[in-house]
Amino acid sequence: MGGVCTAEETEYFDWKGSQLYATKNYTDALAYFDKAVAQDPTYIDAWIHKGDAERALKNYNGSIQSYGAALQLDGDRAAAWSGAAESYMAAKDYSNASIAAAKATELDNKSKYYWYREGNLLQLQGMYEESLAKYDGALSLDPKYKEALYRMGVSQMTLGKYKDAKALFDQALEVDPNFKQAYLSRGLVLEADGKHVEAQQEYDKALEIDPAYSPALISQIHALLAMKKPKEAFEMYAKI
């Protein structure tokens, strides 16, 4: 009977912590997850939830240790690998984040976000060609995944494949006509091709959506300078 009661109490601690976590009360949630794993160190879900709470509190080293404890009990828990990937990313340890993210995708290849995250991590490490296959994986699950279309376009742009990049930005804007980052990037592609007037029109569209969008303002200034319009450029600069 004692063992049954203890198990029920552990489940209660994990449940209560999860309820508090859902309300963004991460500190009190963590206290309950700590109680759960102290009472039953083999309770995998509580270790994962503890890692989530620690990550929310920006205790990335602690969260990685908690996810590691879960993985020692079961190395095939995609949620634990995913949580570790997020913590490594937050700590800017992109190499270890990539390893954890790849394992999460291997265990759950039906998650479009997992594929997308892998692509982003490769992109952050300058591995633009390699990132394309990961974005393809995300888009095979959701062809209208605008973030994946956009980031794939960024990789293509960085590789100098401007036509392919613009086509991807076009697709992202078909999905969301208010996607200001895609307008900005489409402008950059046009500017790289020497089409300053057309580029400025794209920056204008981004600024219509968000007048304070500084990357578009700065890019528009550069476009005006390239068009030999310093007065207009400096007037815009004075407003930033």
mmCIF file of C-alpha atoms in Angstrom:
data_model
loop_
_atom_site.group_PDB
_atom_site.id
_atom_site.type_symbol
_atom_site.label_atom_id
_atom_site.label_comp_id
_atom_site.label_asym_id
_atom_site.label_seq_id
_atom_site.Cartn_x
_atom_site.Cartn_y
_atom_site.Cartn_z
ATOM 1 C CA MET A 1 0.000 0.000 0.000
ATOM 2 C CA GLY A 2 2.816 2.368 0.899
ATOM 3 C CA GLY A 3 4.377 1.944 -2.544
ATOM 4 C CA VAL A 4 1.074 2.686 -4.272
ATOM 5 C CA CYS A 5 0.536 5.823 -2.182
ATOM 6 C CA THR A 6 4.071 6.988 -2.872
ATOM 7 C CA ALA A 7 3.603 6.482 -6.630
ATOM 8 C CA GLU A 8 0.339 8.417 -6.534
ATOM 9 C CA GLU A 9 2.015 11.222 -4.599
ATOM 10 C CA THR A 10 4.838 11.383 -7.157
ATOM 11 C CA GLU A 11 2.312 11.595 -9.978
ATOM 12 C CA TYR A 12 0.529 14.354 -8.081
ATOM 13 C CA PHE A 13 3.762 16.345 -7.702
ATOM 14 C CA ASP A 14 4.414 16.053 -11.455
ATOM 15 C CA TRP A 15 0.793 16.954 -12.275
ATOM 16 C CA LYS A 16 0.804 19.940 -9.937
ATOM 17 C CA GLY A 17 4.100 21.137 -11.373
ATOM 18 C CA SER A 18 2.700 20.836 -14.892
ATOM 19 C CA GLN A 19 -0.342 22.911 -13.911
ATOM 20 C CA LEU A 20 1.889 25.648 -12.521
ATOM 21 C CA TYR A 21 4.158 25.466 -15.568
ATOM 22 C CA ALA A 22 1.143 26.010 -17.827
ATOM 23 C CA THR A 23 0.451 29.278 -15.971
ATOM 24 C CA LYS A 24 4.129 30.285 -16.401
ATOM 25 C CA ASN A 25 4.797 29.986 -12.671
ATOM 26 C CA TYR A 26 8.090 28.251 -13.391
ATOM 27 C CA THR A 27 9.686 28.665 -9.962
ATOM 28 C CA ASP A 28 6.872 26.931 -8.068
ATOM 29 C CA ALA A 29 6.528 24.369 -10.874
ATOM 30 C CA LEU A 30 10.197 23.485 -10.494
ATOM 31 C CA ALA A 31 9.736 22.946 -6.758
ATOM 32 C CA TYR A 32 7.087 20.298 -7.457
ATOM 33 C CA PHE A 33 9.172 18.596 -10.157
ATOM 34 C CA ASP A 34 12.071 18.494 -7.683
ATOM 35 C CA LYS A 35 9.787 16.762 -5.185
ATOM 36 C CA ALA A 36 8.711 14.250 -7.817
ATOM 37 C CA VAL A 37 12.234 13.189 -8.832
ATOM 38 C CA ALA A 38 13.431 13.201 -5.218
ATOM 39 C CA GLN A 39 10.683 10.751 -4.356
ATOM 40 C CA ASP A 40 11.116 8.646 -7.495
ATOM 41 C CA PRO A 41 14.401 9.224 -9.399
ATOM 42 C CA THR A 42 13.170 6.879 -12.163
ATOM 43 C CA TYR A 43 10.163 9.076 -13.067
ATOM 44 C CA ILE A 44 11.229 10.100 -16.585
ATOM 45 C CA ASP A 45 8.443 12.588 -17.325
ATOM 46 C CA ALA A 46 9.223 14.538 -14.154
ATOM 47 C CA TRP A 47 12.887 14.826 -15.188
ATOM 48 C CA ILE A 48 11.830 16.160 -18.599
ATOM 49 C CA HIS A 49 9.373 18.585 -17.032
ATOM 50 C CA LYS A 50 12.031 19.680 -14.543
ATOM 51 C CA GLY A 51 14.342 20.392 -17.486
ATOM 52 C CA ASP A 52 11.607 22.431 -19.174
ATOM 53 C CA ALA A 53 11.083 24.549 -16.047
ATOM 54 C CA GLU A 54 14.814 25.095 -15.573
ATOM 55 C CA ARG A 55 15.117 26.137 -19.221
ATOM 56 C CA ALA A 56 12.243 28.593 -18.796
ATOM 57 C CA LEU A 57 14.149 30.050 -15.832
ATOM 58 C CA LYS A 58 17.272 30.312 -18.046
ATOM 59 C CA ASN A 59 19.156 27.716 -15.986
ATOM 60 C CA TYR A 60 20.449 26.018 -19.113
ATOM 61 C CA ASN A 61 23.141 23.892 -17.475
ATOM 62 C CA GLY A 62 20.636 22.595 -14.941
ATOM 63 C CA SER A 63 18.086 21.812 -17.645
ATOM 64 C CA ILE A 64 20.657 19.914 -19.708
ATOM 65 C CA GLN A 65 21.480 17.815 -16.634
ATOM 66 C CA SER A 66 17.782 17.071 -16.066
ATOM 67 C CA TYR A 67 17.242 16.038 -19.685
ATOM 68 C CA GLY A 68 20.387 13.935 -19.373
ATOM 69 C CA ALA A 69 18.939 12.171 -16.323
ATOM 70 C CA ALA A 70 15.809 11.354 -18.347
ATOM 71 C CA LEU A 71 17.915 10.033 -21.226
ATOM 72 C CA GLN A 72 19.942 7.811 -18.918
ATOM 73 C CA LEU A 73 16.659 6.130 -18.049
ATOM 74 C CA ASP A 74 15.403 6.025 -21.653
ATOM 75 C CA GLY A 75 17.645 7.168 -24.485
ATOM 76 C CA ASP A 76 14.767 7.137 -26.966
ATOM 77 C CA ARG A 77 12.718 9.976 -25.510
ATOM 78 C CA ALA A 78 12.425 12.551 -28.293
ATOM 79 C CA ALA A 79 11.096 15.187 -25.873
ATOM 80 C CA ALA A 80 14.254 14.969 -23.755
ATOM 81 C CA TRP A 81 16.546 15.260 -26.797
ATOM 82 C CA SER A 82 14.444 18.165 -28.051
ATOM 83 C CA GLY A 83 14.588 19.947 -24.703
ATOM 84 C CA ALA A 84 18.352 19.490 -24.573
ATOM 85 C CA ALA A 85 18.630 20.910 -28.096
ATOM 86 C CA GLU A 86 16.668 24.002 -27.055
ATOM 87 C CA SER A 87 18.863 24.512 -23.980
ATOM 88 C CA TYR A 88 22.069 24.130 -25.959
ATOM 89 C CA MET A 89 20.699 26.595 -28.528
ATOM 90 C CA ALA A 90 19.864 29.120 -25.820
ATOM 91 C CA ALA A 91 23.412 28.731 -24.481
ATOM 92 C CA LYS A 92 24.729 29.234 -28.055
ATOM 93 C CA ASP A 93 26.351 25.793 -28.032
ATOM 94 C CA TYR A 94 25.263 25.048 -31.573
ATOM 95 C CA SER A 95 27.430 21.968 -32.037
ATOM 96 C CA ASN A 96 25.840 20.045 -29.159
ATOM 97 C CA ALA A 97 22.449 21.513 -30.066
ATOM 98 C CA SER A 98 22.784 20.014 -33.548
ATOM 99 C CA ILE A 99 23.607 16.574 -32.126
ATOM 100 C CA ALA A 100 20.592 16.644 -29.795
ATOM 101 C CA ALA A 101 18.289 18.091 -32.465
ATOM 102 C CA ALA A 102 19.293 15.419 -34.987
ATOM 103 C CA LYS A 103 18.533 12.695 -32.450
ATOM 104 C CA ALA A 104 15.107 14.231 -31.737
ATOM 105 C CA THR A 105 14.310 14.271 -35.466
ATOM 106 C CA GLU A 106 15.496 10.679 -35.839
ATOM 107 C CA LEU A 107 13.078 9.617 -33.104
ATOM 108 C CA ASP A 108 10.188 11.783 -34.322
ATOM 109 C CA ASN A 109 10.542 12.509 -38.033
ATOM 110 C CA LYS A 110 6.933 13.664 -38.318
ATOM 111 C CA SER A 111 7.630 16.914 -36.462
ATOM 112 C CA LYS A 112 8.089 19.736 -38.965
ATOM 113 C CA TYR A 113 9.588 21.921 -36.246
ATOM 114 C CA TYR A 114 12.317 19.349 -35.540
ATOM 115 C CA TRP A 115 13.384 19.426 -39.210
ATOM 116 C CA TYR A 116 13.184 23.225 -39.255
ATOM 117 C CA ARG A 117 15.283 23.516 -36.095
ATOM 118 C CA GLU A 118 17.973 21.298 -37.581
ATOM 119 C CA GLY A 119 18.093 23.538 -40.627
ATOM 120 C CA ASN A 120 18.413 26.647 -38.475
ATOM 121 C CA LEU A 121 21.243 25.150 -36.433
ATOM 122 C CA LEU A 122 23.172 24.243 -39.570
ATOM 123 C CA GLN A 123 22.529 27.719 -40.949
ATOM 124 C CA LEU A 124 23.831 29.302 -37.733
ATOM 125 C CA GLN A 125 27.051 27.304 -38.173
ATOM 126 C CA GLY A 126 27.490 28.468 -41.769
ATOM 127 C CA MET A 127 26.509 25.078 -43.218
ATOM 128 C CA TYR A 128 24.074 26.552 -45.741
ATOM 129 C CA GLU A 129 24.123 23.726 -48.293
ATOM 130 C CA GLU A 130 23.504 21.126 -45.585
ATOM 131 C CA SER A 131 20.627 23.147 -44.135
ATOM 132 C CA LEU A 132 18.617 22.875 -47.367
ATOM 133 C CA ALA A 133 17.838 19.172 -46.892
ATOM 134 C CA LYS A 134 16.499 19.857 -43.385
ATOM 135 C CA TYR A 135 14.198 22.627 -44.601
ATOM 136 C CA ASP A 136 13.082 20.264 -47.366
ATOM 137 C CA GLY A 137 12.171 17.767 -44.644
ATOM 138 C CA ALA A 138 10.015 20.370 -42.894
ATOM 139 C CA LEU A 139 8.367 21.436 -46.155
ATOM 140 C CA SER A 140 7.607 17.841 -47.134
ATOM 141 C CA LEU A 141 5.416 17.729 -44.016
ATOM 142 C CA ASP A 142 3.940 21.209 -44.531
ATOM 143 C CA PRO A 143 4.503 22.878 -47.932
ATOM 144 C CA LYS A 144 3.090 26.129 -46.516
ATOM 145 C CA TYR A 145 5.462 26.302 -43.566
ATOM 146 C CA LYS A 146 6.363 29.955 -44.109
ATOM 147 C CA GLU A 147 9.275 30.039 -41.653
ATOM 148 C CA ALA A 148 10.932 27.089 -43.407
ATOM 149 C CA LEU A 149 10.364 28.694 -46.827
ATOM 150 C CA TYR A 150 11.917 31.898 -45.557
ATOM 151 C CA ARG A 151 14.952 30.341 -43.862
ATOM 152 C CA MET A 152 15.575 28.107 -46.866
ATOM 153 C CA GLY A 153 15.517 31.256 -48.982
ATOM 154 C CA VAL A 154 18.107 32.820 -46.682
ATOM 155 C CA SER A 155 20.411 29.822 -47.185
ATOM 156 C CA GLN A 156 19.959 30.005 -50.964
ATOM 157 C CA MET A 157 20.624 33.751 -50.884
ATOM 158 C CA THR A 158 23.821 33.206 -48.891
ATOM 159 C CA LEU A 159 24.904 30.593 -51.431
ATOM 160 C CA GLY A 160 24.447 33.184 -54.182
ATOM 161 C CA LYS A 161 21.420 31.428 -55.689
ATOM 162 C CA TYR A 162 19.324 34.584 -55.925
ATOM 163 C CA LYS A 163 16.666 33.274 -58.292
ATOM 164 C CA ASP A 164 15.956 30.267 -56.057
ATOM 165 C CA ALA A 165 15.975 32.497 -52.972
ATOM 166 C CA LYS A 166 13.494 34.967 -54.452
ATOM 167 C CA ALA A 167 11.160 32.120 -55.457
ATOM 168 C CA LEU A 168 11.135 30.901 -51.848
ATOM 169 C CA PHE A 169 10.478 34.392 -50.473
ATOM 170 C CA ASP A 170 7.648 34.708 -52.996
ATOM 171 C CA GLN A 171 6.129 31.459 -51.697
ATOM 172 C CA ALA A 172 6.432 32.624 -48.086
ATOM 173 C CA LEU A 173 4.600 35.841 -48.981
ATOM 174 C CA GLU A 174 1.848 33.875 -50.702
ATOM 175 C CA VAL A 175 1.279 32.129 -47.382
ATOM 176 C CA ASP A 176 1.519 35.353 -45.352
ATOM 177 C CA PRO A 177 1.364 38.690 -47.213
ATOM 178 C CA ASN A 178 2.370 40.457 -43.962
ATOM 179 C CA PHE A 179 5.657 38.582 -43.568
ATOM 180 C CA LYS A 180 7.936 41.623 -43.294
ATOM 181 C CA GLN A 181 11.174 39.591 -43.155
ATOM 182 C CA ALA A 182 10.380 38.066 -46.547
ATOM 183 C CA TYR A 183 9.876 41.511 -48.110
ATOM 184 C CA LEU A 184 13.200 42.639 -46.656
ATOM 185 C CA SER A 185 15.001 39.559 -47.963
ATOM 186 C CA ARG A 186 13.383 39.874 -51.380
ATOM 187 C CA GLY A 187 14.683 43.436 -51.451
ATOM 188 C CA LEU A 188 18.195 42.318 -50.542
ATOM 189 C CA VAL A 189 18.171 39.759 -53.365
ATOM 190 C CA LEU A 190 17.069 42.429 -55.845
ATOM 191 C CA GLU A 191 19.716 44.820 -54.561
ATOM 192 C CA ALA A 192 22.420 42.182 -54.917
ATOM 193 C CA ASP A 193 21.304 41.932 -58.539
ATOM 194 C CA GLY A 194 21.722 45.701 -58.934
ATOM 195 C CA LYS A 195 17.971 46.411 -58.980
ATOM 196 C CA HIS A 196 17.953 49.221 -56.435
ATOM 197 C CA VAL A 197 14.596 50.743 -57.386
ATOM 198 C CA GLU A 198 12.805 47.395 -57.126
ATOM 199 C CA ALA A 199 14.651 46.661 -53.881
ATOM 200 C CA GLN A 200 13.475 49.945 -52.395
ATOM 201 C CA GLN A 201 9.890 49.016 -53.243
ATOM 202 C CA GLU A 202 10.281 45.806 -51.231
ATOM 203 C CA TYR A 203 11.692 47.703 -48.257
ATOM 204 C CA ASP A 204 8.718 50.072 -48.513
ATOM 205 C CA LYS A 205 6.349 47.100 -48.265
ATOM 206 C CA ALA A 206 8.129 45.851 -45.143
ATOM 207 C CA LEU A 207 7.894 49.325 -43.609
ATOM 208 C CA GLU A 208 4.189 49.573 -44.415
ATOM 209 C CA ILE A 209 3.732 46.530 -42.177
ATOM 210 C CA ASP A 210 6.114 47.802 -39.486
ATOM 211 C CA PRO A 211 7.271 51.432 -39.801
ATOM 212 C CA ALA A 212 9.864 50.884 -37.052
ATOM 213 C CA TYR A 213 11.438 47.801 -38.683
ATOM 214 C CA SER A 214 15.073 48.918 -38.473
ATOM 215 C CA PRO A 215 16.627 46.339 -40.876
ATOM 216 C CA ALA A 216 14.306 47.597 -43.632
ATOM 217 C CA LEU A 217 15.062 51.241 -42.785
ATOM 218 C CA ILE A 218 18.813 50.633 -42.946
ATOM 219 C CA SER A 219 18.516 48.666 -46.189
ATOM 220 C CA GLN A 220 16.396 51.412 -47.708
ATOM 221 C CA ILE A 221 19.076 53.973 -46.812
ATOM 222 C CA HIS A 222 21.697 51.840 -48.572
ATOM 223 C CA ALA A 223 19.465 51.529 -51.620
ATOM 224 C CA LEU A 224 18.976 55.310 -51.765
ATOM 225 C CA LEU A 225 22.724 55.866 -51.532
ATOM 226 C CA ALA A 226 23.295 53.364 -54.346
ATOM 227 C CA MET A 227 20.753 55.330 -56.421
ATOM 228 C CA LYS A 228 22.759 58.547 -55.786
ATOM 229 C CA LYS A 229 20.038 60.017 -53.563
ATOM 230 C CA PRO A 230 22.031 61.060 -50.483
ATOM 231 C CA LYS A 231 19.561 63.766 -49.360
ATOM 232 C CA GLU A 232 16.670 61.275 -49.123
ATOM 233 C CA ALA A 233 18.975 58.698 -47.510
ATOM 234 C CA PHE A 234 20.200 61.070 -44.803
ATOM 235 C CA GLU A 235 16.699 62.388 -44.132
ATOM 236 C CA MET A 236 15.595 58.812 -43.503
ATOM 237 C CA TYR A 237 18.671 58.165 -41.356
ATOM 238 C CA ALA A 238 17.824 61.193 -39.201
ATOM 239 C CA LYS A 239 14.486 59.580 -38.304
ATOM 240 C CA ILE A 240 15.986 56.351 -36.972
#
